[in-house]
Amino acid sequence: MIGLPNPLQGPRAEREVRARNDSAWLLPTDGTRTNHRLRDDMRRFDDSDEVDLVVVGAGAGGSVLTQRLARAGWRVVCLDAGPFWDPDADWVSDERGSHTLYWTDPRQIGGSDPVPLGSNNSGRGVGGSMVHYAGYTPRFHPSDFSVLSDDGVGADWPIAYSDLRPFYEQIEQELPVAGQDWPWGDPHSYPHSAHPVGGNGEIFQRGALAAGIETRVGPVAIANGRFGHRLHCIYRGFCLQGCKVNAKASPLITHAPDALAHGAEIRPDSMVTRVVVDDDSGRATGVTYLRRGREHFQRARAVAVAGYSIETPRLLLLSATERYAAGLGNDTDQLGRYLMVQGAPQTSGRFEEEVRAYKAPPPEVSSEQFYETDPTKPYRRGWSIQNVSPLPITWAEHVVAQGHWGAPLREYLRDFVHWATIGALCEFLPQPENRVTLADEKDRHGLPIAHFSYSQCDNDRLLTKAATESMETILEAAGASEVMTIDRYAHLVGGARMAARADDGVVDSDHRVFGIPNLYVVDGSVLPTQGSANPALTIMALAARAANRLATQARRGLTEQEAVRA
């Protein structure tokens, strides 16, 4: 059986999941957490082999795309700049020791509200940033796909929520996701029942109830009970440092193993430096990459870039040719534009009782009551609220951001177990000048690094203020004797956005780069808007949809070729 009792579970549900993704049953049962034989025996292609698809990046988008197309019989190589992580050997129960999970290569930041890079908004290695995400996996709302039409801001997607809904359901089952029935957006249920709530979540529930704010437990991609050979959550609170027990889902354990079992190759420590395009034909022919100090060229019939919102625009800019002088997909000057972050203020409250917020997954209780546009307010769109559970170093950063230092800082740190923390995700709007370009500075490979310029608009600032007020109201209603709020950012999306026309974006609704028929982008950089939801689930659902459409189009093309030959 899968997890705890739920109408969506049972032997039939298990069979349906395994028919799409057998990863949870591919894990060893000897106490280790990595199927090393599967990695050692995976199919390996030569650079000279023209594979059907080379995928750049093994995070949320790249891993799902690789896995789905490998199951469809494609010859797929997925290249990732980082390592193939081993939870037993590589992950530690230590905040500082887990910083190797971040992408820390140099980048430049600018604009009036620069965004720090290299920690919570980046990932390095197979699994990408989902290795160290909190596990929170809400869906986008139907309204997110028609923001411009409905609210007069942002952009409309060239696809609708209904196009993505079946893939949301598939991925939720494969991760699996645990949570209470969800009343917001498109109301739905989850495969696993909600997890028990710890002290931090109880305070959020208590304060929200007193303030008249509706909450639910979940949704988190953390197994509630056993799932295949994966162990259940043990509530140790180190989700952001890589889950050593494999209860929290990430592509490293949910889609990469199944991809290997179906003939894909995932090639780690392989830094892609260029998508190679033939100017005469206007088609991609493969990628160049660096591995162990040597440059290689992997031939491919098609290329899919899944490097996320900084490295994807950077790579397409670095791949400029004489025909595509401004970069691939940049004929209309859209590449790198409309890059978005979510405003992510956090509010902490001090309580007389011990809270011990770390004794549970960081996201426990959440609310999307303020997600949609309120026409009575001076701002468009909204925010969500969820528990966050900072560990000591992150808690120290929270306190220092308030200006405390020396003896007062030490006192706040000694008081750590008495503080509860909640955080908001505010839907900051896409703006064309929030953009990735190439800097004059170069990295250790001699390649220009990315420059990311970011500035907030008035609507962004109004949203942050309103979200902060709502969180302070909740904690004060729960009985906090002191509250402190810090401003911060979370999540990166956009930069190669999906659009109906080349004048408005970089890829079409099938993720195909405008003007280059066999080049695709399948990651969070294609999102036209970001909602107030964590983007991981949406990126994975988009990748599953993209794979489905690619496989369907390939089968249709083969059938048409066979008909012509007949």
Coordinates of C-alpha atoms in Angstrom, one line a residue:
M1 CA 0.0 0.0 0.0
I2 CA 1.1 3.6 -0.5
G3 CA 1.3 5.6 2.7
L4 CA -1.7 6.2 5.0
P5 CA -5.4 5.5 4.1
N6 CA -6.8 7.8 1.5
P7 CA -9.4 7.4 -1.2
L8 CA -6.7 8.0 -3.9
Q9 CA -4.6 5.1 -2.6
G10 CA -4.6 1.4 -2.9
P11 CA -3.3 -1.4 -5.1
R12 CA -4.7 0.0 -8.2
A13 CA -3.2 3.4 -7.5
E14 CA 0.1 1.8 -6.9
R15 CA 0.0 0.0 -10.2
E16 CA -0.9 3.2 -12.0
V17 CA 2.0 5.0 -10.4
R18 CA 4.5 2.2 -11.2
A19 CA 3.3 2.2 -14.8
R20 CA 4.7 5.7 -15.1
N21 CA 7.5 5.8 -12.6
D22 CA 9.0 2.9 -10.7
S23 CA 11.6 4.9 -8.8
A24 CA 10.4 4.2 -5.3
W25 CA 10.6 0.5 -5.9
L26 CA 14.1 0.7 -7.4
L27 CA 15.6 1.8 -4.1
P28 CA 17.6 -0.8 -2.3
T29 CA 16.2 -2.6 0.8
D30 CA 19.6 -3.1 2.5
G31 CA 19.6 0.1 4.6
T32 CA 21.4 2.2 2.0
R33 CA 19.6 5.0 0.1
T34 CA 21.1 4.8 -3.4
N35 CA 20.8 2.2 -6.1
H36 CA 24.5 2.2 -7.0
R37 CA 24.2 -0.7 -9.3
L38 CA 21.6 1.2 -11.4
R39 CA 24.0 4.1 -11.8
D40 CA 27.0 1.8 -12.5
D41 CA 25.1 -0.2 -15.1
M42 CA 23.3 2.6 -16.8
R43 CA 23.5 2.8 -20.6
R44 CA 26.4 5.0 -21.8
F45 CA 26.5 6.8 -25.1
D46 CA 29.6 8.0 -26.9
D47 CA 29.9 11.7 -27.8
S48 CA 29.9 10.6 -31.5
D49 CA 26.5 8.8 -31.0
E50 CA 23.7 11.0 -32.4
V51 CA 21.2 10.6 -29.5
D52 CA 17.6 11.5 -30.0
L53 CA 17.8 14.2 -27.3
V54 CA 20.4 15.8 -25.1
V55 CA 19.0 17.5 -22.0
V56 CA 21.0 20.2 -20.2
G57 CA 20.3 20.1 -16.5
A58 CA 18.9 17.3 -14.2
G59 CA 16.7 19.4 -12.0
A60 CA 12.9 19.5 -11.8
G61 CA 12.4 20.0 -15.6
G62 CA 15.3 18.1 -17.0
S63 CA 14.9 15.0 -14.9
V64 CA 11.2 14.6 -15.6
L65 CA 11.7 15.2 -19.4
T66 CA 14.6 12.7 -19.4
Q67 CA 12.6 10.1 -17.6
R68 CA 9.4 10.4 -19.6
L69 CA 11.2 10.3 -23.0
A70 CA 13.4 7.4 -22.0
R71 CA 10.1 5.5 -21.2
A72 CA 8.9 6.5 -24.7
G73 CA 12.0 4.7 -26.2
W74 CA 14.1 7.8 -26.9
R75 CA 17.9 7.6 -26.7
V76 CA 18.4 10.4 -24.1
V77 CA 21.6 11.8 -22.5
C78 CA 21.1 14.3 -19.6
L79 CA 24.1 16.4 -18.7
D80 CA 24.5 18.1 -15.4
A81 CA 27.3 20.5 -14.2
G82 CA 27.2 19.1 -10.7
P83 CA 27.6 15.6 -9.1
F84 CA 25.4 12.6 -8.9
W85 CA 24.6 12.9 -5.2
D86 CA 24.7 10.0 -2.7
P87 CA 22.5 10.8 0.3
D88 CA 24.5 8.4 2.5
A89 CA 27.9 9.9 1.7
D90 CA 27.2 13.5 0.7
W91 CA 24.5 14.9 2.9
V92 CA 25.0 16.0 6.4
S93 CA 22.8 17.2 9.3
D94 CA 24.5 20.5 9.3
E95 CA 23.5 23.8 7.8
R96 CA 26.9 25.0 6.9
G97 CA 28.0 21.7 5.6
S98 CA 25.1 21.6 3.1
H99 CA 26.1 24.6 1.1
T100 CA 27.7 22.4 -1.5
L101 CA 24.1 21.8 -2.7
Y102 CA 24.0 25.4 -4.0
W103 CA 25.2 26.8 -7.3
T104 CA 27.9 29.2 -6.1
D105 CA 29.7 30.0 -9.3
P106 CA 30.2 33.8 -9.7
R107 CA 27.3 36.0 -11.0
Q108 CA 26.7 39.7 -11.0
I109 CA 23.6 41.3 -9.6
G110 CA 22.2 44.8 -10.0
G111 CA 19.1 47.0 -10.3
S112 CA 17.5 49.0 -7.5
D113 CA 16.5 45.9 -5.6
P114 CA 19.2 43.3 -6.3
V115 CA 18.5 39.7 -5.6
P116 CA 21.2 37.7 -3.7
L117 CA 22.1 34.5 -5.6
G118 CA 23.7 31.2 -4.6
S119 CA 21.6 29.8 -1.8
N120 CA 17.9 29.1 -1.5
N121 CA 17.3 30.0 -5.2
S122 CA 19.9 27.8 -6.8
G123 CA 20.9 24.1 -7.1
R124 CA 23.9 22.2 -8.1
G125 CA 23.9 18.5 -9.1
V126 CA 21.4 15.9 -10.1
G127 CA 18.1 16.9 -8.6
G128 CA 18.8 20.6 -8.8
S129 CA 17.4 22.9 -6.2
M130 CA 14.7 20.4 -5.3
V131 CA 17.4 18.5 -3.4
H132 CA 17.4 21.4 -0.9
Y133 CA 13.8 22.8 -1.3
A134 CA 11.4 22.6 1.6
G135 CA 9.2 20.0 -0.1
Y136 CA 6.2 22.4 -0.5
T137 CA 4.3 21.5 -3.7
P138 CA 1.1 23.6 -4.3
R139 CA -0.4 23.9 -7.7
F140 CA -0.8 27.2 -9.6
H141 CA -4.4 28.5 -9.7
P142 CA -6.4 28.6 -12.9
S143 CA -6.2 32.4 -12.7
D144 CA -2.4 32.3 -13.0
F145 CA -2.8 31.5 -16.7
S146 CA -4.9 34.5 -17.6
V147 CA -3.5 37.3 -15.3
L148 CA -3.4 39.9 -18.1
S149 CA -6.9 39.3 -19.3
D150 CA -8.4 39.1 -15.8
D151 CA -6.4 41.6 -13.8
G152 CA -4.7 43.8 -16.4
V153 CA -1.1 43.0 -15.3
G154 CA 1.5 40.5 -16.1
A155 CA 0.9 38.2 -19.1
D156 CA -1.4 35.5 -20.3
W157 CA 0.0 32.0 -20.8
P158 CA -0.5 30.4 -24.3
I159 CA -1.8 27.3 -22.4
A160 CA -4.6 27.0 -19.8
Y161 CA -4.7 25.4 -16.4
S162 CA -6.8 22.6 -17.9
D163 CA -3.8 21.7 -20.2
L164 CA -1.6 21.1 -17.1
R165 CA -4.2 19.6 -14.7
P166 CA -3.7 15.9 -15.7
F167 CA 0.1 16.3 -15.3
Y168 CA -0.3 17.9 -11.9
E169 CA -2.2 14.9 -10.9
Q170 CA 0.4 12.5 -12.3
I171 CA 3.3 14.2 -10.6
E172 CA 1.5 14.5 -7.3
Q173 CA 1.0 10.7 -7.3
E174 CA 4.6 10.0 -8.2
L175 CA 6.3 12.2 -5.6
P176 CA 3.9 11.6 -3.7
V177 CA 2.2 14.7 -2.2
A178 CA 0.6 14.7 1.3
G179 CA -2.0 17.2 2.4
Q180 CA -5.5 17.9 3.4
D181 CA -8.2 18.5 0.7
W182 CA -7.4 21.8 -1.0
P183 CA -10.2 24.4 -1.3
W184 CA -8.4 27.1 -3.2
G185 CA -7.8 27.5 -6.9
D186 CA -9.0 24.3 -8.5
P187 CA -10.2 22.3 -5.4
H188 CA -8.6 18.9 -5.2
S189 CA -7.3 16.1 -3.0
Y190 CA -3.9 14.6 -2.5
P191 CA -2.6 11.0 -2.7
H192 CA -1.3 10.9 0.9
S193 CA -3.1 12.1 4.1
A194 CA -1.7 15.2 5.8
H195 CA 1.3 14.9 8.2
P196 CA 0.9 15.6 11.9
V197 CA 1.5 19.2 12.9
G198 CA 4.4 20.4 15.1
G199 CA 4.6 23.4 17.4
N200 CA 5.2 25.9 14.7
G201 CA 2.2 24.7 12.8
E202 CA 0.0 24.7 15.8
I203 CA 0.8 28.3 16.5
F204 CA 0.0 29.2 12.9
Q205 CA -3.4 27.4 13.1
R206 CA -4.2 29.0 16.4
G207 CA -3.4 32.5 15.3
A208 CA -5.1 32.1 11.9
L209 CA -8.3 30.8 13.5
A210 CA -8.4 33.8 15.9
A211 CA -7.8 36.2 12.9
G212 CA -10.5 34.5 10.7
I213 CA -8.0 33.1 8.2
E214 CA -8.5 29.7 6.7
T215 CA -5.6 27.2 6.7
R216 CA -4.8 23.7 5.6
V217 CA -2.0 21.2 6.4
G218 CA 0.3 20.6 3.4
P219 CA 0.8 20.1 0.6
V220 CA 4.3 18.6 0.8
A221 CA 6.1 16.1 -1.4
I222 CA 7.1 14.1 1.7
A223 CA 5.9 10.5 2.0
N224 CA 3.4 10.0 4.8
G225 CA 4.0 6.3 5.6
R226 CA 6.1 4.1 3.4
F227 CA 6.0 4.6 -0.4
G228 CA 7.5 1.7 -2.3
H229 CA 10.9 1.2 -0.7
R230 CA 11.1 4.8 0.5
L231 CA 11.0 5.3 4.3
H232 CA 8.5 7.6 5.9
C233 CA 9.4 11.0 7.3
I234 CA 11.0 11.0 10.7
Y235 CA 10.5 14.8 11.4
R236 CA 14.1 15.7 11.9
G237 CA 13.7 19.1 10.3
F238 CA 16.6 19.0 7.8
C239 CA 14.6 19.1 4.6
L240 CA 16.6 22.1 3.3
Q241 CA 19.8 20.3 3.8
G242 CA 18.9 17.2 1.7
C243 CA 16.7 14.5 3.1
K244 CA 19.0 11.7 4.2
V245 CA 16.1 9.3 4.7
N246 CA 14.7 9.9 1.2
A247 CA 11.2 10.7 2.6
K248 CA 11.2 14.1 0.8
A249 CA 10.9 13.8 -2.9
S250 CA 13.4 15.3 -5.3
P251 CA 14.2 14.2 -8.9
L252 CA 17.3 12.6 -7.6
I253 CA 15.2 9.8 -6.1
T254 CA 11.8 10.2 -7.9
H255 CA 12.6 10.4 -11.6
A256 CA 16.4 10.0 -12.2
P257 CA 16.4 6.3 -11.1
D258 CA 13.5 5.4 -13.4
A259 CA 15.2 7.3 -16.2
L260 CA 18.3 5.1 -15.8
A261 CA 16.2 1.9 -15.6
H262 CA 14.6 2.8 -19.0
G263 CA 17.9 3.4 -20.9
A264 CA 18.7 7.1 -20.3
E265 CA 22.2 8.2 -19.4
I266 CA 22.6 10.9 -16.8
R267 CA 26.2 12.3 -17.1
P268 CA 27.2 14.3 -14.0
D269 CA 30.1 16.8 -13.7
S270 CA 29.5 17.9 -17.3
M271 CA 29.3 21.7 -17.7
V272 CA 27.5 22.6 -21.0
T273 CA 29.1 25.7 -22.5
R274 CA 27.3 26.0 -25.8
V275 CA 24.3 24.7 -27.8
V276 CA 25.7 24.1 -31.3
V277 CA 23.4 25.3 -34.1
D278 CA 24.1 24.9 -37.8
D279 CA 23.5 28.3 -39.4
D280 CA 22.7 26.8 -42.8
S281 CA 19.9 24.5 -41.6
G282 CA 18.9 26.5 -38.6
R283 CA 18.9 23.4 -36.4
A284 CA 20.7 22.4 -33.2
T285 CA 23.2 19.6 -33.7
G286 CA 24.3 19.0 -30.1
V287 CA 26.1 20.7 -27.3
T288 CA 29.7 21.3 -26.2
Y289 CA 30.5 20.6 -22.6
L290 CA 33.5 20.4 -20.2
R291 CA 34.2 17.3 -18.2
R292 CA 37.4 16.5 -16.2
G293 CA 39.2 19.4 -17.9
R294 CA 38.4 18.4 -21.5
E295 CA 35.9 19.8 -24.0
H296 CA 33.5 17.4 -25.6
F297 CA 30.8 17.6 -28.2
Q298 CA 27.7 15.4 -27.8
R299 CA 25.8 14.9 -31.0
A300 CA 22.0 15.0 -30.8
R301 CA 18.9 15.2 -33.1
A302 CA 17.4 17.7 -30.6
V303 CA 18.5 19.7 -27.6
A304 CA 16.4 20.6 -24.5
V305 CA 17.8 23.2 -22.1
A306 CA 16.8 22.9 -18.5
G307 CA 19.3 25.0 -16.6
Y308 CA 16.8 27.3 -14.9
S309 CA 16.3 31.1 -14.9
I310 CA 19.9 32.3 -14.7
E311 CA 21.9 29.6 -16.5
T312 CA 19.4 29.0 -19.3
P313 CA 19.4 32.5 -20.7
R314 CA 23.1 32.7 -20.1
L315 CA 23.7 29.5 -22.1
L316 CA 21.5 30.6 -25.0
L317 CA 23.3 34.0 -25.1
L318 CA 26.7 32.2 -25.1
S319 CA 25.5 30.1 -28.0
A320 CA 25.2 33.0 -30.4
T321 CA 26.2 32.3 -34.0
E322 CA 26.5 34.5 -37.1
R323 CA 22.9 33.8 -38.0
Y324 CA 21.7 34.1 -34.4
A325 CA 24.0 37.0 -33.5
A326 CA 22.0 38.1 -30.4
G327 CA 21.8 34.6 -29.0
L328 CA 19.5 31.6 -29.6
G329 CA 15.8 32.5 -29.3
N330 CA 16.6 36.2 -29.1
D331 CA 15.6 37.5 -32.5
T332 CA 13.0 39.8 -30.9
D333 CA 15.1 40.7 -27.8
Q334 CA 13.1 38.7 -25.4
L335 CA 15.8 36.3 -24.0
G336 CA 16.6 36.9 -20.4
R337 CA 13.7 39.4 -19.9
Y338 CA 10.8 39.1 -17.4
L339 CA 12.8 37.2 -14.9
M340 CA 10.8 37.1 -11.7
V341 CA 11.4 36.4 -8.0
Q342 CA 8.7 36.1 -5.3
G343 CA 8.7 38.5 -2.4
A344 CA 9.2 36.2 0.6
P345 CA 9.0 38.2 3.9
Q346 CA 9.3 36.2 7.0
T347 CA 7.7 37.0 10.4
S348 CA 8.8 35.5 13.7
G349 CA 6.9 35.6 17.0
R350 CA 8.2 34.9 20.5
F351 CA 6.1 32.7 22.7
E352 CA 6.4 31.7 26.4
E353 CA 6.1 28.0 25.6
E354 CA 8.8 26.1 23.8
V355 CA 7.9 25.9 20.1
R356 CA 10.9 23.9 18.7
A357 CA 9.9 24.8 15.2
Y358 CA 12.5 22.5 13.7
K359 CA 10.7 19.3 14.9
A360 CA 8.7 19.0 11.7
P361 CA 9.1 19.6 8.0
P362 CA 9.6 23.3 7.4
P363 CA 6.3 23.7 5.6
E364 CA 3.4 22.3 7.7
V365 CA 0.4 24.6 7.6
S366 CA -0.4 27.0 4.8
S367 CA -3.1 29.4 3.5
E368 CA -4.0 30.7 0.1
Q369 CA -6.8 32.9 1.3
F370 CA -5.0 36.0 -0.1
Y371 CA -3.8 34.4 -3.4
E372 CA -6.3 36.1 -5.8
T373 CA -6.7 39.7 -6.6
D374 CA -8.9 41.6 -4.2
P375 CA -10.7 44.4 -6.2
T376 CA -11.0 46.6 -3.1
K377 CA -7.2 46.8 -2.7
P378 CA -4.8 49.2 -4.5
Y379 CA -2.7 46.3 -5.7
R380 CA -3.2 43.4 -8.1
R381 CA -2.7 39.7 -7.4
G382 CA -1.8 38.4 -3.9
W383 CA 0.2 36.1 -1.6
S384 CA 0.2 32.8 0.2
I385 CA 1.4 32.0 3.7
Q386 CA 3.1 28.9 5.1
N387 CA 5.2 27.8 8.0
V388 CA 8.9 28.1 7.7
S389 CA 11.3 26.7 10.3
P390 CA 14.7 28.3 10.3
L391 CA 17.6 26.3 11.8
P392 CA 20.1 28.2 14.0
I393 CA 22.3 29.8 11.3
T394 CA 19.2 30.9 9.3
W395 CA 17.6 32.1 12.6
A396 CA 20.8 34.2 13.3
E397 CA 20.5 35.7 9.8
H398 CA 16.9 36.7 10.6
V399 CA 17.9 38.4 13.8
V400 CA 20.9 40.1 12.3
A401 CA 18.7 41.5 9.5
Q402 CA 16.8 43.4 12.3
G403 CA 20.1 45.1 13.3
H404 CA 20.9 43.0 16.4
W405 CA 24.5 42.2 17.0
G406 CA 26.8 41.2 19.9
A407 CA 25.1 40.5 23.2
P408 CA 21.5 41.0 22.0
L409 CA 22.2 38.6 19.1
R410 CA 23.5 36.0 21.6
E411 CA 20.3 36.4 23.7
Y412 CA 18.1 35.9 20.7
L413 CA 20.0 32.8 19.7
R414 CA 19.7 31.3 23.2
D415 CA 16.0 32.0 22.9
F416 CA 15.7 30.1 19.6
V417 CA 13.3 27.4 20.8
H418 CA 10.6 29.9 21.8
W419 CA 10.2 31.5 18.3
A420 CA 7.6 30.5 15.7
T421 CA 8.1 31.7 12.1
I422 CA 5.8 32.0 9.1
G423 CA 6.6 33.2 5.6
A424 CA 4.7 34.7 2.7
L425 CA 5.2 34.3 -1.1
C426 CA 4.1 37.4 -2.9
E427 CA 3.5 37.4 -6.6
F428 CA 5.9 40.0 -7.9
L429 CA 5.0 41.1 -11.5
P430 CA 7.1 40.4 -14.6
Q431 CA 8.9 43.4 -15.9
P432 CA 11.0 43.6 -19.1
E433 CA 14.0 45.2 -17.6
N434 CA 14.4 42.5 -14.9
R435 CA 16.8 40.7 -17.0
V436 CA 19.8 38.4 -17.4
T437 CA 22.6 39.6 -19.7
L438 CA 26.2 38.6 -20.1
A439 CA 28.7 40.5 -18.0
D440 CA 32.2 41.5 -18.9
E441 CA 33.6 39.4 -16.1
K442 CA 34.4 35.8 -16.9
D443 CA 34.3 32.5 -15.0
R444 CA 37.1 29.9 -14.5
H445 CA 36.3 28.5 -17.9
G446 CA 36.8 31.9 -19.6
L447 CA 33.1 32.4 -20.3
P448 CA 31.2 35.6 -19.5
I449 CA 29.1 35.2 -16.3
A450 CA 25.5 36.2 -15.9
H451 CA 24.4 39.7 -14.8
F452 CA 21.0 39.8 -13.3
S453 CA 19.4 43.2 -12.9
Y454 CA 16.2 43.4 -10.7
S455 CA 14.0 46.2 -9.5
Q456 CA 10.6 46.1 -7.8
C457 CA 7.6 48.0 -9.0
D458 CA 5.0 49.8 -6.8
N459 CA 2.6 46.8 -6.9
D460 CA 5.4 44.6 -5.5
R461 CA 6.0 46.9 -2.6
L462 CA 2.3 47.2 -1.7
L463 CA 2.0 43.4 -1.8
T464 CA 4.9 42.9 0.6
K465 CA 3.4 45.4 3.0
A466 CA 0.0 43.7 3.0
A467 CA 1.5 40.2 3.3
T468 CA 3.7 41.4 6.3
E469 CA 0.7 42.9 8.0
S470 CA -1.3 39.6 7.6
M471 CA 1.5 37.5 9.1
E472 CA 2.0 39.9 12.0
T473 CA -1.7 39.8 12.7
I474 CA -1.6 35.9 12.8
L475 CA 1.3 35.7 15.3
E476 CA -0.1 38.5 17.5
A477 CA -3.5 36.7 17.5
A478 CA -1.7 33.6 18.6
G479 CA -0.3 35.4 21.6
A480 CA 3.2 36.4 20.5
S481 CA 4.9 38.9 22.9
E482 CA 7.2 40.2 20.2
V483 CA 7.3 39.9 16.4
M484 CA 10.1 40.7 13.9
T485 CA 9.8 40.7 10.1
I486 CA 12.5 40.5 7.5
D487 CA 12.3 41.1 3.8
R488 CA 13.7 38.5 1.5
Y489 CA 13.3 36.8 -1.9
A490 CA 12.5 33.2 -3.0
H491 CA 12.4 31.3 -6.2
L492 CA 13.5 32.3 -9.7
V493 CA 11.3 31.9 -12.8
G494 CA 11.1 33.5 -16.2
G495 CA 13.9 34.6 -18.5
A496 CA 12.8 32.5 -21.5
R497 CA 9.1 32.8 -21.3
M498 CA 6.5 30.9 -23.1
A499 CA 4.3 32.9 -25.5
A500 CA 1.9 32.6 -28.4
R501 CA 4.2 34.8 -30.6
A502 CA 7.9 35.3 -31.0
D503 CA 7.4 39.0 -30.3
D504 CA 6.4 38.2 -26.8
G505 CA 8.6 35.4 -25.7
V506 CA 11.3 32.8 -26.4
V507 CA 9.5 29.5 -26.7
D508 CA 6.1 28.4 -28.0
S509 CA 3.4 26.4 -26.1
D510 CA 5.4 23.2 -27.0
H511 CA 8.5 24.7 -25.4
R512 CA 10.2 25.0 -28.8
V513 CA 12.5 28.0 -29.2
F514 CA 11.1 30.3 -31.8
G515 CA 13.1 30.0 -35.1
I516 CA 14.9 26.8 -34.1
P517 CA 12.7 23.8 -34.6
N518 CA 14.6 21.2 -32.6
L519 CA 15.7 23.3 -29.6
Y520 CA 13.6 23.4 -26.5
V521 CA 13.6 25.0 -23.1
V522 CA 11.9 22.9 -20.4
D523 CA 12.4 24.5 -17.0
G524 CA 11.1 27.3 -14.8
S525 CA 12.5 30.0 -17.1
V526 CA 9.5 29.5 -19.4
L527 CA 6.9 30.6 -16.9
P528 CA 5.2 33.9 -18.0
T529 CA 3.9 34.5 -14.5
Q530 CA 4.7 33.0 -11.1
G531 CA 1.6 33.1 -8.9
S532 CA 2.0 32.9 -5.2
A533 CA 2.9 29.2 -5.3
N534 CA 6.3 27.5 -5.0
P535 CA 7.1 26.6 -8.6
A536 CA 8.6 23.0 -8.3
L537 CA 5.4 21.1 -9.0
T538 CA 4.5 23.3 -11.9
I539 CA 7.9 22.9 -13.5
M540 CA 7.7 19.1 -13.2
A541 CA 4.1 19.1 -14.6
L542 CA 5.2 21.3 -17.5
A543 CA 8.1 18.9 -18.3
A544 CA 5.7 15.9 -18.2
R545 CA 3.4 17.7 -20.6
A546 CA 6.3 18.7 -22.9
A547 CA 7.5 15.1 -23.0
N548 CA 4.0 13.9 -23.8
R549 CA 3.7 16.3 -26.7
L550 CA 7.2 15.5 -28.0
A551 CA 6.5 11.8 -27.9
T552 CA 3.1 12.2 -29.6
Q553 CA 4.5 14.5 -32.3
A554 CA 7.4 12.0 -32.9
R555 CA 4.9 9.1 -33.3
R556 CA 2.7 11.1 -35.6
G557 CA 5.7 12.1 -37.7
L558 CA 6.9 8.5 -37.9
T559 CA 3.4 7.4 -39.0
E560 CA 3.3 10.1 -41.7
Q561 CA 6.8 9.0 -42.9
E562 CA 5.6 5.4 -43.0
A563 CA 2.5 6.4 -45.0
V564 CA 4.7 8.2 -47.5
R565 CA 7.0 5.3 -47.9
A566 CA 4.0 2.9 -48.4

